[in-house]
Amino acid sequence: MNQYVALDNIRQELTLRTIPAITLWNRLEARPRTDNFDRALKAEVRDALWMLTKQWQMGEFRGDDAGSPVTSKIHMSTTKLSKYVAGNHDVQVFDDTVPLEAKAEQRPIPFTIDTQKVSLDIRLLMGRQWLKMIASTGNFKTAYVTKYAISIPDITDKNDVMVTAHREAWQQVAATAQRCMDGYELYIYLKSDAAHHAYDTIPMTPVQQDAIDILAGKFIIWYEKLYYQPLDPENNAWKPDFLEYQFGCSAPQGSGEKVLTADQYCDGHLDWYSVDIDPLSTTLGDTGVPVAPPKTYTRSFIPVPVTFDGMPDTRWWTFENGRTNFGNINPGTTDLGKLLLMEFGLVFANDWFLLPFTLDAGSIANIKGMSVTNVFGERYWIEAAGKGLDDDWNKWSMFTLNTKGNLGELTDPGLLVLPVTPKILESKPLEEIRFIRDETANMVWAIEHTVPLMTGASKRGSEAADELRKRYQQLLDKDISDGTVVSPVPVYKADIRYQVMNGVPENWIPFIPARMEGSNRSIRLQRAAMPRILNGDAAKPEKIRPRTTLLREGLDIDLCKPYFINEEEVPRAGTNVYQSYQRSRWYNGGVCTWLGIRKQTGRGEGHSGLAFDQTIPVKKAE
């Protein structure tokens, strides 16, 4: 029997090898008896009783519903959207050849702001396209460039100050003036009167005129396909006083229509939750086009269990796929969507079955009845889980439409599939307005953060406003030096002077409180104007006008109209509104490009620095 040996220094004993019983191993290898691994990979368990007890311990023998569905029969009806209306305009036939976002958001591209022609990039694009199309008919390039020429800006004219104030715009206009064709002017000439021809005032043979007429029609189709715009500029869904889109659509239902309205669409993500059912409207109007009645279907299905990545296996002792880890989700306290997803994936994974039914885009489906037969031959009648009153707080449902009002309406079980695009490419903002509240001045300011230039590009509003003011001052100083304008030089005898008010940057447009008609308490915000005060200007100051189409509502018409915004549209946090180009591909393979508006929450209040009745120190000449 080996006796216990105590070693004082084991390192020394190992080095000298004084005790042969201590052995060193660098590597241990097994010596298999056979090269067949089938039995080893089976992971056999000899104790079946242990497996049964573990199943009993984990509750696998406790079943609440042992019958799985094997067959199901559904009776349902479907209807399609047939009418569309933008705001309070005339009703139209619902057009599903373009995404609904393009139909609702479409805005006319601005080609004129005040009296200044803008969107030079599109004008040149249209001109190049027309000259390219007529190249095979003859040498008419010089004639069209001369007739539809881009005018040269006058550096001494105040009407061209929007161009000459900005170096990049001035350079591009001067480079293309009298050298390139303005294709948009030709388009407007052709669209203004059916009797107009592209060859008017341009001499050519009758054969060439016939060819030009054919190309003119193709030119109009090309441009209207390139940019999706409303045929009537006023017939769009944008509501300036709400800073939101408002539109409606309807589908046949029984002897009437199911009317769906969107009153607060502004974020650019259009789906079923953007519209509500209007129970008080029975129809949108008559389009004169017959609509297809609802269709009914009775289908039999074999229910299939729902499977997804990361789904827990329904039985124990099975390796699961670890690509999706629900345990790695860290939802916030208010993130209800993630919590519902986790509960569905981890608790009710094997309780859901799939019965596929294909719906067309723009359809509304209603399940009239559904029967399910399980493996024991028992048949059950399944009703909607979210049935009951629409405003009942004690019910839960998903993908159901909300019904406007609180008149005790029943929940609508219909499933709406809108013809919307899943992905939209968005350009940089062409215009951007930031509405902020200025409690010190007791008004709201609309700051033109991004303004469009004549070239079609955009520029920061503060820089553009500073350049424009300096340009006006340069023209005034030149008139004073030439003797055209007489400027009285004030003489101050005191050390201080009285100033009625100071100024703000020209890209700050004021909105002042105004009472609503017929009300003594409700107010709304009305667009106002600040005076443009120049040094040495003895004339009455001009009003500063907005440079963006979003704020020029009612200015570019013969009779200028005031522009009002509802007060609740500008909360304390402010509101950001911007206009940009949107581009998407539709399911027919075509590309749709349109000009749309987005609205977002602002970043808080601000202060313009506007002050009245000030005493200003007089700077004395040294």
PDB file of N, CA, C and O in Angstrom, residues 161-195:
ATOM      1  N   VAL A 161     -33.448  90.476 -58.826  1.00  0.00           N
ATOM      2  CA  VAL A 161     -32.564  90.432 -57.669  1.00  0.00           C
ATOM      3  C   VAL A 161     -32.512  89.029 -57.061  1.00  0.00           C
ATOM      4  O   VAL A 161     -31.515  88.652 -56.427  1.00  0.00           O
ATOM      5  N   MET A 162     -33.548  88.222 -57.257  1.00  0.00           N
ATOM      6  CA  MET A 162     -33.529  86.863 -56.740  1.00  0.00           C
ATOM      7  C   MET A 162     -32.469  86.004 -57.414  1.00  0.00           C
ATOM      8  O   MET A 162     -32.010  85.006 -56.861  1.00  0.00           O
ATOM      9  N   VAL A 163     -32.063  86.408 -58.621  1.00  0.00           N
ATOM     10  CA  VAL A 163     -31.020  85.685 -59.339  1.00  0.00           C
ATOM     11  C   VAL A 163     -29.661  86.306 -59.066  1.00  0.00           C
ATOM     12  O   VAL A 163     -28.693  85.617 -58.734  1.00  0.00           O
ATOM     13  N   THR A 164     -29.576  87.615 -59.197  1.00  0.00           N
ATOM     14  CA  THR A 164     -28.283  88.277 -59.069  1.00  0.00           C
ATOM     15  C   THR A 164     -27.774  88.321 -57.632  1.00  0.00           C
ATOM     16  O   THR A 164     -26.596  88.593 -57.406  1.00  0.00           O
ATOM     17  N   ALA A 165     -28.636  88.069 -56.654  1.00  0.00           N
ATOM     18  CA  ALA A 165     -28.187  88.106 -55.261  1.00  0.00           C
ATOM     19  C   ALA A 165     -27.344  86.897 -54.899  1.00  0.00           C
ATOM     20  O   ALA A 165     -26.575  86.945 -53.931  1.00  0.00           O
ATOM     21  N   HIS A 166     -27.470  85.807 -55.636  1.00  0.00           N
ATOM     22  CA  HIS A 166     -26.766  84.574 -55.309  1.00  0.00           C
ATOM     23  C   HIS A 166     -25.801  84.240 -56.439  1.00  0.00           C
ATOM     24  O   HIS A 166     -26.214  84.070 -57.595  1.00  0.00           O
ATOM     25  N   ARG A 167     -24.539  84.134 -56.104  1.00  0.00           N
ATOM     26  CA  ARG A 167     -23.504  83.952 -57.112  1.00  0.00           C
ATOM     27  C   ARG A 167     -23.718  82.684 -57.932  1.00  0.00           C
ATOM     28  O   ARG A 167     -23.612  82.713 -59.171  1.00  0.00           O
ATOM     29  N   GLU A 168     -24.012  81.540 -57.267  1.00  0.00           N
ATOM     30  CA  GLU A 168     -24.148  80.291 -58.005  1.00  0.00           C
ATOM     31  C   GLU A 168     -25.327  80.325 -58.965  1.00  0.00           C
ATOM     32  O   GLU A 168     -25.248  79.781 -60.082  1.00  0.00           O
ATOM     33  N   ALA A 169     -26.429  80.969 -58.572  1.00  0.00           N
ATOM     34  CA  ALA A 169     -27.584  81.065 -59.457  1.00  0.00           C
ATOM     35  C   ALA A 169     -27.290  81.990 -60.633  1.00  0.00           C
ATOM     36  O   ALA A 169     -27.660  81.704 -61.783  1.00  0.00           O
ATOM     37  N   TRP A 170     -26.640  83.103 -60.355  1.00  0.00           N
ATOM     38  CA  TRP A 170     -26.295  84.066 -61.406  1.00  0.00           C
ATOM     39  C   TRP A 170     -25.374  83.423 -62.440  1.00  0.00           C
ATOM     40  O   TRP A 170     -25.553  83.579 -63.649  1.00  0.00           O
ATOM     41  N   GLN A 171     -24.378  82.681 -61.991  1.00  0.00           N
ATOM     42  CA  GLN A 171     -23.434  82.064 -62.913  1.00  0.00           C
ATOM     43  C   GLN A 171     -24.123  81.041 -63.809  1.00  0.00           C
ATOM     44  O   GLN A 171     -23.869  81.004 -65.017  1.00  0.00           O
ATOM     45  N   GLN A 172     -24.997  80.223 -63.260  1.00  0.00           N
ATOM     46  CA  GLN A 172     -25.638  79.188 -64.070  1.00  0.00           C
ATOM     47  C   GLN A 172     -26.631  79.792 -65.052  1.00  0.00           C
ATOM     48  O   GLN A 172     -26.716  79.352 -66.204  1.00  0.00           O
ATOM     49  N   VAL A 173     -27.374  80.798 -64.628  1.00  0.00           N
ATOM     50  CA  VAL A 173     -28.323  81.430 -65.551  1.00  0.00           C
ATOM     51  C   VAL A 173     -27.580  82.154 -66.659  1.00  0.00           C
ATOM     52  O   VAL A 173     -27.958  82.077 -67.843  1.00  0.00           O
ATOM     53  N   ALA A 174     -26.510  82.850 -66.305  1.00  0.00           N
ATOM     54  CA  ALA A 174     -25.740  83.570 -67.323  1.00  0.00           C
ATOM     55  C   ALA A 174     -25.076  82.607 -68.307  1.00  0.00           C
ATOM     56  O   ALA A 174     -24.900  82.934 -69.486  1.00  0.00           O
ATOM     57  N   ALA A 175     -24.699  81.409 -67.836  1.00  0.00           N
ATOM     58  CA  ALA A 175     -24.041  80.448 -68.720  1.00  0.00           C
ATOM     59  C   ALA A 175     -25.012  79.815 -69.707  1.00  0.00           C
ATOM     60  O   ALA A 175     -24.613  79.397 -70.800  1.00  0.00           O
ATOM     61  N   THR A 176     -26.280  79.687 -69.348  1.00  0.00           N
ATOM     62  CA  THR A 176     -27.258  79.020 -70.212  1.00  0.00           C
ATOM     63  C   THR A 176     -28.141  79.995 -70.978  1.00  0.00           C
ATOM     64  O   THR A 176     -28.838  79.575 -71.911  1.00  0.00           O
ATOM     65  N   ALA A 177     -28.168  81.264 -70.589  1.00  0.00           N
ATOM     66  CA  ALA A 177     -29.028  82.246 -71.258  1.00  0.00           C
ATOM     67  C   ALA A 177     -28.630  82.402 -72.715  1.00  0.00           C
ATOM     68  O   ALA A 177     -27.437  82.507 -73.047  1.00  0.00           O
ATOM     69  N   GLN A 178     -29.624  82.416 -73.598  1.00  0.00           N
ATOM     70  CA  GLN A 178     -29.460  82.557 -75.042  1.00  0.00           C
ATOM     71  C   GLN A 178     -28.672  81.412 -75.666  1.00  0.00           C
ATOM     72  O   GLN A 178     -28.324  81.472 -76.841  1.00  0.00           O
ATOM     73  N   ARG A 179     -28.380  80.365 -74.895  1.00  0.00           N
ATOM     74  CA  ARG A 179     -27.639  79.215 -75.425  1.00  0.00           C
ATOM     75  C   ARG A 179     -28.436  77.925 -75.337  1.00  0.00           C
ATOM     76  O   ARG A 179     -28.160  76.993 -76.092  1.00  0.00           O
ATOM     77  N   CYS A 180     -29.373  77.857 -74.403  1.00  0.00           N
ATOM     78  CA  CYS A 180     -30.149  76.634 -74.192  1.00  0.00           C
ATOM     79  C   CYS A 180     -31.630  76.950 -74.318  1.00  0.00           C
ATOM     80  O   CYS A 180     -32.060  78.103 -74.201  1.00  0.00           O
ATOM     81  N   MET A 181     -32.412  75.908 -74.515  1.00  0.00           N
ATOM     82  CA  MET A 181     -33.848  76.058 -74.721  1.00  0.00           C
ATOM     83  C   MET A 181     -34.591  75.823 -73.418  1.00  0.00           C
ATOM     84  O   MET A 181     -34.242  74.935 -72.624  1.00  0.00           O
ATOM     85  N   ASP A 182     -35.628  76.626 -73.181  1.00  0.00           N
ATOM     86  CA  ASP A 182     -36.532  76.463 -72.042  1.00  0.00           C
ATOM     87  C   ASP A 182     -37.664  75.536 -72.471  1.00  0.00           C
ATOM     88  O   ASP A 182     -38.651  75.971 -73.076  1.00  0.00           O
ATOM     89  N   GLY A 183     -37.522  74.244 -72.151  1.00  0.00           N
ATOM     90  CA  GLY A 183     -38.516  73.270 -72.598  1.00  0.00           C
ATOM     91  C   GLY A 183     -39.856  73.411 -71.907  1.00  0.00           C
ATOM     92  O   GLY A 183     -40.889  73.027 -72.474  1.00  0.00           O
ATOM     93  N   TYR A 184     -39.884  73.951 -70.706  1.00  0.00           N
ATOM     94  CA  TYR A 184     -41.156  74.080 -70.005  1.00  0.00           C
ATOM     95  C   TYR A 184     -42.052  75.110 -70.686  1.00  0.00           C
ATOM     96  O   TYR A 184     -43.277  74.940 -70.699  1.00  0.00           O
ATOM     97  N   GLU A 185     -41.486  76.162 -71.245  1.00  0.00           N
ATOM     98  CA  GLU A 185     -42.293  77.156 -71.957  1.00  0.00           C
ATOM     99  C   GLU A 185     -42.973  76.533 -73.172  1.00  0.00           C
ATOM    100  O   GLU A 185     -44.121  76.850 -73.486  1.00  0.00           O
ATOM    101  N   LEU A 186     -42.282  75.622 -73.853  1.00  0.00           N
ATOM    102  CA  LEU A 186     -42.914  74.915 -74.969  1.00  0.00           C
ATOM    103  C   LEU A 186     -44.042  74.025 -74.460  1.00  0.00           C
ATOM    104  O   LEU A 186     -45.119  73.958 -75.072  1.00  0.00           O
ATOM    105  N   TYR A 187     -43.842  73.355 -73.345  1.00  0.00           N
ATOM    106  CA  TYR A 187     -44.876  72.483 -72.778  1.00  0.00           C
ATOM    107  C   TYR A 187     -46.119  73.294 -72.412  1.00  0.00           C
ATOM    108  O   TYR A 187     -47.241  72.884 -72.718  1.00  0.00           O
ATOM    109  N   ILE A 188     -45.931  74.431 -71.773  1.00  0.00           N
ATOM    110  CA  ILE A 188     -47.072  75.279 -71.395  1.00  0.00           C
ATOM    111  C   ILE A 188     -47.782  75.809 -72.634  1.00  0.00           C
ATOM    112  O   ILE A 188     -49.021  75.894 -72.668  1.00  0.00           O
ATOM    113  N   TYR A 189     -47.027  76.142 -73.660  1.00  0.00           N
ATOM    114  CA  TYR A 189     -47.637  76.645 -74.892  1.00  0.00           C
ATOM    115  C   TYR A 189     -48.507  75.575 -75.543  1.00  0.00           C
ATOM    116  O   TYR A 189     -49.612  75.857 -76.027  1.00  0.00           O
ATOM    117  N   LEU A 190     -48.050  74.346 -75.524  1.00  0.00           N
ATOM    118  CA  LEU A 190     -48.820  73.270 -76.137  1.00  0.00           C
ATOM    119  C   LEU A 190     -50.047  72.906 -75.311  1.00  0.00           C
ATOM    120  O   LEU A 190     -51.104  72.565 -75.854  1.00  0.00           O
ATOM    121  N   LYS A 191     -49.948  72.965 -73.980  1.00  0.00           N
ATOM    122  CA  LYS A 191     -51.053  72.576 -73.117  1.00  0.00           C
ATOM    123  C   LYS A 191     -52.106  73.668 -72.964  1.00  0.00           C
ATOM    124  O   LYS A 191     -53.249  73.367 -72.604  1.00  0.00           O
ATOM    125  N   SER A 192     -51.734  74.913 -73.218  1.00  0.00           N
ATOM    126  CA  SER A 192     -52.673  76.025 -73.001  1.00  0.00           C
ATOM    127  C   SER A 192     -53.802  76.034 -74.012  1.00  0.00           C
ATOM    128  O   SER A 192     -54.903  76.511 -73.716  1.00  0.00           O
ATOM    129  N   ASP A 193     -53.572  75.512 -75.226  1.00  0.00           N
ATOM    130  CA  ASP A 193     -54.604  75.544 -76.261  1.00  0.00           C
ATOM    131  C   ASP A 193     -54.357  74.375 -77.207  1.00  0.00           C
ATOM    132  O   ASP A 193     -53.226  74.140 -77.647  1.00  0.00           O
ATOM    133  N   ALA A 194     -55.417  73.631 -77.510  1.00  0.00           N
ATOM    134  CA  ALA A 194     -55.278  72.495 -78.409  1.00  0.00           C
ATOM    135  C   ALA A 194     -54.924  72.920 -79.828  1.00  0.00           C
ATOM    136  O   ALA A 194     -54.407  72.108 -80.614  1.00  0.00           O
ATOM    137  N   ALA A 195     -55.183  74.187 -80.158  1.00  0.00           N
ATOM    138  CA  ALA A 195     -54.854  74.684 -81.501  1.00  0.00           C
ATOM    139  C   ALA A 195     -53.402  75.084 -81.642  1.00  0.00           C
ATOM    140  O   ALA A 195     -52.945  75.413 -82.742  1.00  0.00           O
TER     141      ALA A 195
END
